[in-house]
N, C-alpha and C. Protein backbone atom coordinates (compact mmCIF):
# COMPACT_ATOMS: atom_id res chain seq x y z
N MET A 1 -1.17 -11.06 16.06
CA MET A 1 -0.67 -12.41 16.22
C MET A 1 -0.41 -12.65 17.70
N ASP A 2 -1.26 -13.44 18.30
CA ASP A 2 -1.24 -13.60 19.75
C ASP A 2 0.07 -14.18 20.29
N SER A 3 0.63 -15.19 19.62
CA SER A 3 1.87 -15.79 20.14
C SER A 3 3.02 -14.79 20.13
N LEU A 4 3.07 -13.92 19.15
CA LEU A 4 4.10 -12.88 19.11
C LEU A 4 3.89 -11.88 20.23
N LYS A 5 2.65 -11.43 20.42
CA LYS A 5 2.37 -10.47 21.49
C LYS A 5 2.72 -11.06 22.86
N GLU A 6 2.37 -12.34 23.05
CA GLU A 6 2.69 -12.99 24.33
C GLU A 6 4.20 -13.03 24.54
N ARG A 7 4.95 -13.31 23.48
CA ARG A 7 6.40 -13.38 23.59
C ARG A 7 7.00 -12.00 23.87
N ILE A 8 6.44 -10.98 23.25
CA ILE A 8 6.92 -9.62 23.51
C ILE A 8 6.70 -9.27 24.98
N LEU A 9 5.53 -9.59 25.50
CA LEU A 9 5.24 -9.29 26.91
C LEU A 9 6.12 -10.11 27.85
N LYS A 10 6.39 -11.36 27.49
CA LYS A 10 7.19 -12.24 28.34
C LYS A 10 8.67 -11.88 28.32
N ASP A 11 9.23 -11.69 27.11
CA ASP A 11 10.68 -11.55 26.98
C ASP A 11 11.16 -10.21 26.46
N GLY A 12 10.25 -9.37 25.96
CA GLY A 12 10.64 -8.05 25.49
C GLY A 12 10.91 -7.11 26.66
N MET A 13 11.79 -6.16 26.45
CA MET A 13 12.10 -5.19 27.50
C MET A 13 11.96 -3.79 26.93
N ALA A 14 11.01 -3.03 27.47
CA ALA A 14 10.86 -1.63 27.08
C ALA A 14 11.89 -0.84 27.88
N LEU A 15 12.88 -0.31 27.20
CA LEU A 15 13.95 0.41 27.88
C LEU A 15 13.58 1.86 28.15
N ASN A 16 12.72 2.41 27.27
CA ASN A 16 12.22 3.77 27.45
C ASN A 16 11.00 3.94 26.55
N GLU A 17 10.63 5.17 26.23
CA GLU A 17 9.41 5.44 25.46
C GLU A 17 9.52 5.07 23.98
N THR A 18 10.74 4.77 23.50
CA THR A 18 10.88 4.45 22.08
C THR A 18 11.63 3.15 21.79
N VAL A 19 12.32 2.59 22.77
CA VAL A 19 13.16 1.41 22.52
C VAL A 19 12.56 0.16 23.17
N LEU A 20 12.32 -0.84 22.31
CA LEU A 20 11.86 -2.16 22.75
C LEU A 20 12.94 -3.17 22.39
N LYS A 21 13.49 -3.82 23.39
CA LYS A 21 14.55 -4.80 23.17
C LYS A 21 13.92 -6.19 23.07
N VAL A 22 14.12 -6.83 21.92
CA VAL A 22 13.57 -8.17 21.68
C VAL A 22 14.67 -9.10 21.17
N ASP A 23 15.88 -8.85 21.63
CA ASP A 23 17.03 -9.60 21.12
C ASP A 23 17.05 -11.06 21.54
N SER A 24 16.25 -11.45 22.53
CA SER A 24 16.26 -12.84 22.96
C SER A 24 15.50 -13.77 22.02
N PHE A 25 14.67 -13.21 21.12
CA PHE A 25 13.91 -14.09 20.23
C PHE A 25 13.81 -13.60 18.79
N LEU A 26 14.16 -12.34 18.49
CA LEU A 26 13.95 -11.83 17.14
C LEU A 26 15.23 -11.41 16.42
N ASN A 27 16.11 -10.67 17.08
CA ASN A 27 17.21 -10.09 16.33
C ASN A 27 18.61 -10.32 16.90
N HIS A 28 18.76 -11.26 17.79
CA HIS A 28 20.09 -11.73 18.21
C HIS A 28 19.97 -13.22 18.43
N GLY A 29 19.33 -13.62 19.53
CA GLY A 29 18.86 -14.99 19.63
C GLY A 29 17.58 -15.06 18.80
N VAL A 30 17.39 -16.15 18.06
CA VAL A 30 16.22 -16.24 17.18
C VAL A 30 15.43 -17.49 17.54
N ASP A 31 14.15 -17.31 17.83
CA ASP A 31 13.24 -18.41 18.07
C ASP A 31 12.70 -18.88 16.72
N ALA A 32 13.29 -19.95 16.20
CA ALA A 32 12.95 -20.43 14.85
C ALA A 32 11.48 -20.83 14.75
N ARG A 33 10.93 -21.43 15.78
CA ARG A 33 9.52 -21.83 15.73
C ARG A 33 8.61 -20.60 15.63
N LEU A 34 8.91 -19.56 16.39
CA LEU A 34 8.14 -18.32 16.30
C LEU A 34 8.31 -17.69 14.92
N MET A 35 9.53 -17.72 14.37
CA MET A 35 9.76 -17.16 13.04
C MET A 35 8.93 -17.93 12.00
N TYR A 36 8.79 -19.26 12.19
CA TYR A 36 7.98 -20.06 11.27
C TYR A 36 6.51 -19.62 11.35
N GLU A 37 6.02 -19.38 12.57
CA GLU A 37 4.64 -18.89 12.74
C GLU A 37 4.47 -17.52 12.08
N ILE A 38 5.47 -16.68 12.21
CA ILE A 38 5.43 -15.36 11.58
C ILE A 38 5.38 -15.51 10.06
N GLY A 39 6.21 -16.41 9.54
CA GLY A 39 6.19 -16.69 8.10
C GLY A 39 4.83 -17.17 7.63
N THR A 40 4.19 -18.01 8.43
CA THR A 40 2.85 -18.51 8.10
C THR A 40 1.85 -17.36 8.05
N GLU A 41 1.93 -16.47 9.02
CA GLU A 41 1.01 -15.33 9.08
C GLU A 41 1.17 -14.42 7.87
N PHE A 42 2.42 -14.11 7.52
CA PHE A 42 2.67 -13.28 6.34
C PHE A 42 2.20 -13.99 5.06
N LYS A 43 2.49 -15.29 4.95
CA LYS A 43 2.05 -16.05 3.78
C LYS A 43 0.53 -15.99 3.64
N ASN A 44 -0.17 -16.25 4.72
CA ASN A 44 -1.64 -16.25 4.67
C ASN A 44 -2.20 -14.89 4.26
N TYR A 45 -1.58 -13.84 4.73
CA TYR A 45 -2.07 -12.50 4.42
C TYR A 45 -1.75 -12.08 2.98
N PHE A 46 -0.53 -12.36 2.53
CA PHE A 46 -0.07 -11.83 1.24
C PHE A 46 -0.15 -12.83 0.07
N MET A 47 -0.67 -14.03 0.30
CA MET A 47 -0.61 -15.06 -0.74
C MET A 47 -1.35 -14.71 -2.03
N ASN A 48 -2.31 -13.83 -1.99
CA ASN A 48 -3.06 -13.48 -3.19
C ASN A 48 -2.68 -12.10 -3.74
N HIS A 49 -1.50 -11.63 -3.42
CA HIS A 49 -1.04 -10.31 -3.87
C HIS A 49 -0.17 -10.37 -5.13
N GLY A 50 0.01 -11.55 -5.70
CA GLY A 50 0.80 -11.69 -6.92
C GLY A 50 2.29 -11.46 -6.73
N ILE A 51 2.78 -11.72 -5.55
CA ILE A 51 4.18 -11.45 -5.20
C ILE A 51 5.12 -12.39 -5.96
N THR A 52 6.22 -11.84 -6.46
CA THR A 52 7.23 -12.65 -7.15
C THR A 52 8.54 -12.76 -6.37
N LYS A 53 8.80 -11.80 -5.47
CA LYS A 53 10.02 -11.84 -4.65
C LYS A 53 9.74 -11.19 -3.29
N ILE A 54 10.53 -11.62 -2.32
CA ILE A 54 10.41 -11.05 -0.98
C ILE A 54 11.75 -10.42 -0.61
N PHE A 55 11.71 -9.16 -0.20
CA PHE A 55 12.92 -8.41 0.16
C PHE A 55 12.92 -8.12 1.66
N THR A 56 14.11 -8.04 2.22
CA THR A 56 14.30 -7.55 3.57
C THR A 56 15.61 -6.77 3.64
N ILE A 57 15.79 -6.09 4.73
CA ILE A 57 17.02 -5.32 4.97
C ILE A 57 17.85 -6.09 5.98
N GLU A 58 19.16 -6.23 5.70
CA GLU A 58 19.98 -6.95 6.66
C GLU A 58 20.01 -6.20 7.99
N SER A 59 20.08 -6.82 9.07
CA SER A 59 20.11 -8.25 9.24
C SER A 59 18.92 -8.77 10.05
N SER A 60 18.28 -7.91 10.80
CA SER A 60 17.23 -8.38 11.72
C SER A 60 15.97 -8.87 11.02
N GLY A 61 15.74 -8.50 9.78
CA GLY A 61 14.56 -8.98 9.07
C GLY A 61 14.75 -10.31 8.39
N ILE A 62 15.98 -10.84 8.42
CA ILE A 62 16.27 -12.05 7.66
C ILE A 62 15.49 -13.26 8.15
N ALA A 63 15.46 -13.52 9.45
CA ALA A 63 14.81 -14.74 9.96
C ALA A 63 13.32 -14.82 9.58
N PRO A 64 12.52 -13.77 9.85
CA PRO A 64 11.11 -13.89 9.46
C PRO A 64 10.93 -13.93 7.94
N THR A 65 11.82 -13.29 7.21
CA THR A 65 11.71 -13.26 5.75
C THR A 65 12.04 -14.63 5.16
N VAL A 66 13.06 -15.30 5.68
CA VAL A 66 13.39 -16.64 5.20
C VAL A 66 12.19 -17.57 5.38
N MET A 67 11.58 -17.52 6.54
CA MET A 67 10.44 -18.41 6.81
C MET A 67 9.26 -18.09 5.89
N THR A 68 9.05 -16.83 5.60
CA THR A 68 7.97 -16.44 4.69
C THR A 68 8.29 -16.91 3.27
N ALA A 69 9.52 -16.71 2.83
CA ALA A 69 9.93 -17.11 1.48
C ALA A 69 9.81 -18.62 1.29
N ILE A 70 10.20 -19.38 2.30
CA ILE A 70 10.08 -20.85 2.21
C ILE A 70 8.62 -21.23 2.04
N GLN A 71 7.76 -20.66 2.86
CA GLN A 71 6.35 -21.05 2.83
C GLN A 71 5.63 -20.57 1.57
N MET A 72 6.08 -19.45 1.01
CA MET A 72 5.46 -18.94 -0.22
C MET A 72 6.17 -19.46 -1.47
N ASN A 73 7.27 -20.22 -1.26
CA ASN A 73 8.05 -20.78 -2.36
C ASN A 73 8.49 -19.69 -3.34
N LEU A 74 9.05 -18.61 -2.76
CA LEU A 74 9.48 -17.46 -3.55
C LEU A 74 10.94 -17.12 -3.25
N PRO A 75 11.62 -16.50 -4.20
CA PRO A 75 12.99 -16.05 -3.93
C PRO A 75 13.01 -14.91 -2.92
N MET A 76 14.08 -14.88 -2.15
CA MET A 76 14.27 -13.84 -1.15
C MET A 76 15.54 -13.06 -1.48
N VAL A 77 15.50 -11.76 -1.26
CA VAL A 77 16.66 -10.90 -1.51
C VAL A 77 16.90 -10.06 -0.25
N THR A 78 18.16 -10.00 0.17
CA THR A 78 18.54 -9.18 1.31
C THR A 78 19.19 -7.90 0.81
N LEU A 79 18.61 -6.77 1.15
CA LEU A 79 19.19 -5.47 0.81
C LEU A 79 20.35 -5.23 1.78
N LYS A 80 21.47 -4.82 1.23
CA LYS A 80 22.70 -4.68 2.02
C LYS A 80 22.85 -3.27 2.60
N LYS A 81 23.27 -3.24 3.87
CA LYS A 81 23.59 -1.97 4.52
C LYS A 81 25.08 -1.68 4.43
N GLN A 82 25.85 -2.73 4.35
CA GLN A 82 27.31 -2.58 4.36
C GLN A 82 27.82 -2.28 2.95
N THR A 83 28.81 -1.45 2.86
CA THR A 83 29.45 -1.18 1.57
C THR A 83 30.28 -2.40 1.20
N SER A 84 30.12 -2.86 -0.04
CA SER A 84 30.82 -4.06 -0.49
C SER A 84 31.82 -3.70 -1.58
N LYS A 85 32.98 -4.36 -1.53
CA LYS A 85 33.97 -4.20 -2.59
C LYS A 85 33.52 -4.94 -3.84
N LEU A 86 32.63 -5.91 -3.68
CA LEU A 86 32.15 -6.70 -4.81
C LEU A 86 30.98 -6.03 -5.53
N LEU A 87 30.12 -5.34 -4.77
CA LEU A 87 28.96 -4.68 -5.37
C LEU A 87 29.32 -3.25 -5.71
N LYS A 88 29.87 -3.05 -6.89
CA LYS A 88 30.26 -1.69 -7.29
C LYS A 88 29.47 -1.22 -8.49
N ASP A 89 29.30 -2.09 -9.45
CA ASP A 89 28.60 -1.74 -10.67
C ASP A 89 27.23 -2.44 -10.67
N ASP A 90 26.37 -1.96 -11.49
CA ASP A 90 25.06 -2.57 -11.66
C ASP A 90 24.30 -2.71 -10.34
N ILE A 91 24.25 -1.60 -9.60
CA ILE A 91 23.51 -1.60 -8.33
C ILE A 91 22.56 -0.40 -8.28
N TYR A 92 21.55 -0.58 -7.45
CA TYR A 92 20.71 0.54 -7.04
C TYR A 92 21.13 0.86 -5.61
N GLN A 93 21.17 2.14 -5.29
CA GLN A 93 21.62 2.52 -3.95
C GLN A 93 20.87 3.77 -3.50
N THR A 94 20.56 3.81 -2.20
CA THR A 94 19.89 4.97 -1.63
C THR A 94 20.37 5.16 -0.19
N THR A 95 20.34 6.38 0.27
CA THR A 95 20.74 6.69 1.65
C THR A 95 19.53 6.61 2.56
N VAL A 96 19.72 5.95 3.69
CA VAL A 96 18.67 5.80 4.69
C VAL A 96 19.19 6.33 6.02
N HIS A 97 18.33 7.05 6.73
CA HIS A 97 18.69 7.55 8.06
C HIS A 97 18.12 6.62 9.12
N SER A 98 18.97 6.15 10.01
CA SER A 98 18.54 5.33 11.14
C SER A 98 18.39 6.21 12.36
N PHE A 99 17.15 6.36 12.83
CA PHE A 99 16.92 7.15 14.04
C PHE A 99 17.46 6.41 15.26
N THR A 100 17.35 5.08 15.26
CA THR A 100 17.82 4.28 16.39
C THR A 100 19.31 4.44 16.60
N LYS A 101 20.07 4.42 15.50
CA LYS A 101 21.52 4.51 15.61
C LYS A 101 22.04 5.92 15.34
N ALA A 102 21.15 6.85 15.01
CA ALA A 102 21.49 8.25 14.74
C ALA A 102 22.61 8.36 13.70
N THR A 103 22.43 7.63 12.59
CA THR A 103 23.42 7.65 11.52
C THR A 103 22.75 7.36 10.18
N ASP A 104 23.45 7.65 9.11
CA ASP A 104 22.99 7.32 7.76
C ASP A 104 23.75 6.11 7.26
N TYR A 105 23.11 5.34 6.40
CA TYR A 105 23.79 4.23 5.74
C TYR A 105 23.30 4.11 4.31
N GLU A 106 24.10 3.46 3.48
CA GLU A 106 23.74 3.24 2.08
C GLU A 106 23.07 1.88 1.96
N LEU A 107 21.85 1.86 1.47
CA LEU A 107 21.13 0.62 1.22
C LEU A 107 21.36 0.25 -0.23
N THR A 108 21.76 -0.99 -0.47
CA THR A 108 22.21 -1.41 -1.79
C THR A 108 21.48 -2.66 -2.28
N LEU A 109 21.15 -2.66 -3.57
CA LEU A 109 20.49 -3.79 -4.23
C LEU A 109 21.19 -4.02 -5.57
N SER A 110 21.65 -5.24 -5.79
CA SER A 110 22.23 -5.59 -7.09
C SER A 110 21.13 -5.69 -8.13
N LYS A 111 21.37 -5.13 -9.29
CA LYS A 111 20.37 -5.12 -10.37
C LYS A 111 20.02 -6.53 -10.84
N LYS A 112 20.89 -7.51 -10.59
CA LYS A 112 20.60 -8.86 -11.07
C LYS A 112 19.52 -9.56 -10.25
N TYR A 113 19.11 -8.98 -9.13
CA TYR A 113 18.10 -9.63 -8.28
C TYR A 113 16.72 -9.01 -8.40
N ILE A 114 16.52 -8.14 -9.39
CA ILE A 114 15.21 -7.51 -9.56
C ILE A 114 14.98 -7.18 -11.02
N SER A 115 13.74 -7.27 -11.45
CA SER A 115 13.38 -6.85 -12.81
C SER A 115 12.15 -5.96 -12.72
N ASN A 116 11.85 -5.29 -13.81
CA ASN A 116 10.69 -4.40 -13.80
C ASN A 116 9.37 -5.16 -13.78
N GLU A 117 9.41 -6.47 -13.87
CA GLU A 117 8.20 -7.29 -13.80
C GLU A 117 7.91 -7.79 -12.38
N ASP A 118 8.81 -7.55 -11.46
CA ASP A 118 8.64 -8.07 -10.11
C ASP A 118 7.59 -7.30 -9.31
N LYS A 119 6.87 -8.07 -8.47
CA LYS A 119 5.97 -7.53 -7.45
C LYS A 119 6.57 -7.96 -6.12
N VAL A 120 7.05 -7.00 -5.36
CA VAL A 120 7.89 -7.28 -4.21
C VAL A 120 7.13 -7.08 -2.90
N LEU A 121 7.28 -8.06 -2.01
CA LEU A 121 6.85 -7.93 -0.62
C LEU A 121 8.09 -7.55 0.18
N ILE A 122 8.01 -6.47 0.94
CA ILE A 122 9.11 -6.04 1.81
C ILE A 122 8.74 -6.43 3.23
N ILE A 123 9.64 -7.15 3.90
CA ILE A 123 9.43 -7.55 5.29
C ILE A 123 10.54 -6.96 6.14
N ASP A 124 10.18 -6.43 7.31
CA ASP A 124 11.19 -5.92 8.24
C ASP A 124 10.77 -6.23 9.67
N ASP A 125 11.74 -6.20 10.58
CA ASP A 125 11.46 -6.55 11.97
C ASP A 125 10.68 -5.45 12.68
N PHE A 126 11.04 -4.19 12.46
CA PHE A 126 10.38 -3.07 13.13
C PHE A 126 9.94 -2.01 12.14
N LEU A 127 8.88 -1.32 12.49
CA LEU A 127 8.46 -0.10 11.79
C LEU A 127 8.28 0.98 12.84
N ALA A 128 9.02 2.07 12.69
CA ALA A 128 8.91 3.21 13.61
C ALA A 128 8.65 4.47 12.80
N ASN A 129 9.71 5.05 12.25
CA ASN A 129 9.58 6.27 11.45
C ASN A 129 9.41 6.00 9.96
N GLY A 130 9.63 4.77 9.54
CA GLY A 130 9.41 4.39 8.15
C GLY A 130 10.58 4.60 7.23
N GLU A 131 11.71 5.06 7.74
CA GLU A 131 12.86 5.37 6.89
C GLU A 131 13.42 4.14 6.18
N ALA A 132 13.56 3.02 6.89
CA ALA A 132 14.10 1.81 6.27
C ALA A 132 13.17 1.31 5.17
N ALA A 133 11.87 1.27 5.47
CA ALA A 133 10.90 0.82 4.47
C ALA A 133 10.91 1.74 3.25
N LEU A 134 10.97 3.04 3.46
CA LEU A 134 11.01 3.98 2.34
C LEU A 134 12.28 3.79 1.50
N GLY A 135 13.39 3.48 2.14
CA GLY A 135 14.62 3.20 1.40
C GLY A 135 14.46 1.97 0.53
N ALA A 136 13.89 0.90 1.08
CA ALA A 136 13.65 -0.32 0.30
C ALA A 136 12.69 -0.04 -0.85
N ILE A 137 11.66 0.74 -0.60
CA ILE A 137 10.70 1.11 -1.64
C ILE A 137 11.39 1.86 -2.77
N ARG A 138 12.26 2.80 -2.41
CA ARG A 138 12.97 3.57 -3.44
C ARG A 138 13.76 2.66 -4.37
N LEU A 139 14.44 1.65 -3.80
CA LEU A 139 15.24 0.74 -4.61
C LEU A 139 14.35 -0.10 -5.54
N VAL A 140 13.25 -0.62 -5.01
CA VAL A 140 12.32 -1.42 -5.80
C VAL A 140 11.77 -0.60 -6.95
N GLU A 141 11.32 0.60 -6.65
CA GLU A 141 10.70 1.44 -7.68
C GLU A 141 11.71 1.99 -8.67
N GLU A 142 12.94 2.23 -8.23
CA GLU A 142 13.98 2.67 -9.17
C GLU A 142 14.21 1.60 -10.24
N ALA A 143 14.03 0.34 -9.88
CA ALA A 143 14.19 -0.77 -10.82
C ALA A 143 12.97 -0.93 -11.72
N GLY A 144 11.92 -0.15 -11.47
CA GLY A 144 10.71 -0.26 -12.26
C GLY A 144 9.77 -1.35 -11.78
N ALA A 145 10.09 -1.95 -10.64
CA ALA A 145 9.25 -2.99 -10.06
C ALA A 145 8.18 -2.36 -9.17
N GLN A 146 7.28 -3.19 -8.67
CA GLN A 146 6.15 -2.72 -7.87
C GLN A 146 6.25 -3.26 -6.45
N VAL A 147 5.93 -2.43 -5.46
CA VAL A 147 5.83 -2.88 -4.08
C VAL A 147 4.41 -3.40 -3.88
N ALA A 148 4.29 -4.70 -3.61
CA ALA A 148 2.98 -5.34 -3.45
C ALA A 148 2.47 -5.27 -2.01
N GLY A 149 3.36 -4.98 -1.07
CA GLY A 149 2.97 -4.87 0.32
C GLY A 149 4.19 -4.78 1.22
N ILE A 150 3.92 -4.41 2.47
CA ILE A 150 4.98 -4.29 3.47
C ILE A 150 4.54 -5.06 4.70
N GLY A 151 5.32 -6.07 5.08
CA GLY A 151 5.05 -6.87 6.26
C GLY A 151 5.99 -6.48 7.39
N ILE A 152 5.41 -6.18 8.54
CA ILE A 152 6.20 -5.73 9.69
C ILE A 152 5.95 -6.68 10.86
N VAL A 153 7.02 -7.10 11.51
CA VAL A 153 6.86 -7.97 12.68
C VAL A 153 6.33 -7.15 13.85
N ILE A 154 7.01 -6.06 14.21
CA ILE A 154 6.61 -5.22 15.34
C ILE A 154 6.54 -3.77 14.89
N GLU A 155 5.38 -3.18 15.04
CA GLU A 155 5.18 -1.78 14.66
C GLU A 155 5.04 -0.92 15.91
N LYS A 156 5.77 0.18 15.94
CA LYS A 156 5.59 1.18 16.99
C LYS A 156 4.57 2.18 16.46
N SER A 157 3.31 1.92 16.75
CA SER A 157 2.21 2.71 16.16
C SER A 157 2.18 4.15 16.63
N PHE A 158 2.87 4.45 17.71
CA PHE A 158 2.92 5.82 18.23
C PHE A 158 3.94 6.67 17.47
N GLN A 159 4.68 6.06 16.54
CA GLN A 159 5.61 6.79 15.68
C GLN A 159 5.00 6.86 14.28
N PRO A 160 5.49 7.75 13.41
CA PRO A 160 4.76 8.09 12.18
C PRO A 160 4.92 7.15 10.99
N GLY A 161 5.70 6.08 11.10
CA GLY A 161 6.00 5.24 9.95
C GLY A 161 4.81 4.67 9.21
N ARG A 162 3.88 4.07 9.93
CA ARG A 162 2.71 3.45 9.30
C ARG A 162 1.92 4.47 8.49
N GLN A 163 1.61 5.59 9.12
CA GLN A 163 0.80 6.61 8.45
C GLN A 163 1.52 7.16 7.23
N LEU A 164 2.82 7.36 7.35
CA LEU A 164 3.62 7.85 6.23
C LEU A 164 3.53 6.90 5.04
N LEU A 165 3.68 5.61 5.29
CA LEU A 165 3.61 4.61 4.22
C LEU A 165 2.21 4.51 3.64
N MET A 166 1.20 4.53 4.49
CA MET A 166 -0.18 4.45 4.01
C MET A 166 -0.56 5.69 3.21
N ASP A 167 -0.10 6.85 3.65
CA ASP A 167 -0.38 8.09 2.91
C ASP A 167 0.21 8.05 1.51
N LYS A 168 1.29 7.28 1.33
CA LYS A 168 1.92 7.14 0.02
C LYS A 168 1.30 6.00 -0.79
N GLY A 169 0.27 5.35 -0.22
CA GLY A 169 -0.46 4.32 -0.95
C GLY A 169 0.03 2.90 -0.77
N TYR A 170 0.89 2.64 0.21
CA TYR A 170 1.40 1.28 0.42
C TYR A 170 0.57 0.55 1.46
N GLU A 171 0.38 -0.73 1.22
CA GLU A 171 -0.34 -1.58 2.17
C GLU A 171 0.64 -2.07 3.22
N VAL A 172 0.31 -1.84 4.49
CA VAL A 172 1.16 -2.24 5.61
C VAL A 172 0.39 -3.25 6.46
N TYR A 173 1.02 -4.40 6.70
CA TYR A 173 0.44 -5.42 7.57
C TYR A 173 1.43 -5.71 8.68
N SER A 174 1.05 -5.36 9.91
CA SER A 174 1.91 -5.54 11.07
C SER A 174 1.34 -6.61 11.98
N LEU A 175 2.21 -7.48 12.49
CA LEU A 175 1.78 -8.60 13.31
C LEU A 175 1.55 -8.20 14.77
N ALA A 176 2.30 -7.23 15.27
CA ALA A 176 2.12 -6.72 16.62
C ALA A 176 2.27 -5.21 16.55
N ARG A 177 1.20 -4.50 16.94
CA ARG A 177 1.22 -3.04 16.90
C ARG A 177 1.25 -2.50 18.32
N ILE A 178 2.33 -1.79 18.64
CA ILE A 178 2.51 -1.27 19.99
C ILE A 178 2.02 0.17 20.05
N ASN A 179 1.16 0.42 21.02
CA ASN A 179 0.56 1.74 21.22
C ASN A 179 1.39 2.61 22.15
N LYS A 180 2.06 1.96 23.13
CA LYS A 180 2.79 2.74 24.14
C LYS A 180 3.94 1.92 24.71
N LEU A 181 5.07 2.59 24.86
CA LEU A 181 6.23 2.01 25.54
C LEU A 181 6.67 2.97 26.64
N GLY A 182 7.23 2.41 27.67
CA GLY A 182 7.82 3.17 28.75
C GLY A 182 8.64 2.19 29.56
N LYS A 183 9.47 2.66 30.44
CA LYS A 183 10.29 1.74 31.22
C LYS A 183 9.38 0.72 31.91
N GLY A 184 9.46 -0.52 31.45
CA GLY A 184 8.62 -1.58 32.00
C GLY A 184 7.19 -1.59 31.48
N ILE A 185 6.86 -0.77 30.49
CA ILE A 185 5.49 -0.68 29.97
C ILE A 185 5.47 -1.06 28.49
N ILE A 186 4.62 -2.03 28.14
CA ILE A 186 4.38 -2.40 26.75
C ILE A 186 2.88 -2.55 26.58
N GLU A 187 2.28 -1.66 25.78
CA GLU A 187 0.83 -1.73 25.52
C GLU A 187 0.60 -1.84 24.03
N PHE A 188 -0.32 -2.73 23.65
CA PHE A 188 -0.63 -2.97 22.25
C PHE A 188 -1.83 -2.14 21.80
N VAL A 189 -1.90 -1.87 20.51
CA VAL A 189 -3.06 -1.20 19.91
C VAL A 189 -4.24 -2.16 20.05
N GLU A 190 -5.36 -1.63 20.50
CA GLU A 190 -6.58 -2.43 20.58
C GLU A 190 -7.15 -2.58 19.19
N GLU A 191 -7.34 -3.81 18.73
CA GLU A 191 -7.87 -4.03 17.39
C GLU A 191 -9.15 -4.83 17.43
């Protein structure tokens, strides 16, 4: 997606070989027009996959997922990272390790937002090691539902997440695939 790549080059900051800061347009300040374009791209790619619901993990995946859900006219569900006093019973839960934050968290899904007939599209802002996506997959499959695809805004292709997901049989569609990061260096996969 050219407009996303241009924005990453213009406003993204590679802090080192693994960290890309895009908080000015994706996960702190949000460029709604760009999120709408991202939603259009995901809709066009996944529209014939029989999807019934779109899931994301709070909070950075919410903006692109909302725009995709609006355009596909489908319900959206946000998987919770925070422990809730309200979500105690009737939940699916799995532990996910965040390499970025060097910590574990509990990913939670209320059983009332999924059925075994659902075909779920999972959308997230980044794909690196694949841990967040695998956590979301575990929750979907524990409910007996099917993962119809995984949409990623920015993929760090030099990390193992994509291959891990593909080796397990999941379809991954990434809008911007980064081949190399370094202080002041952002290079995309040649496609």
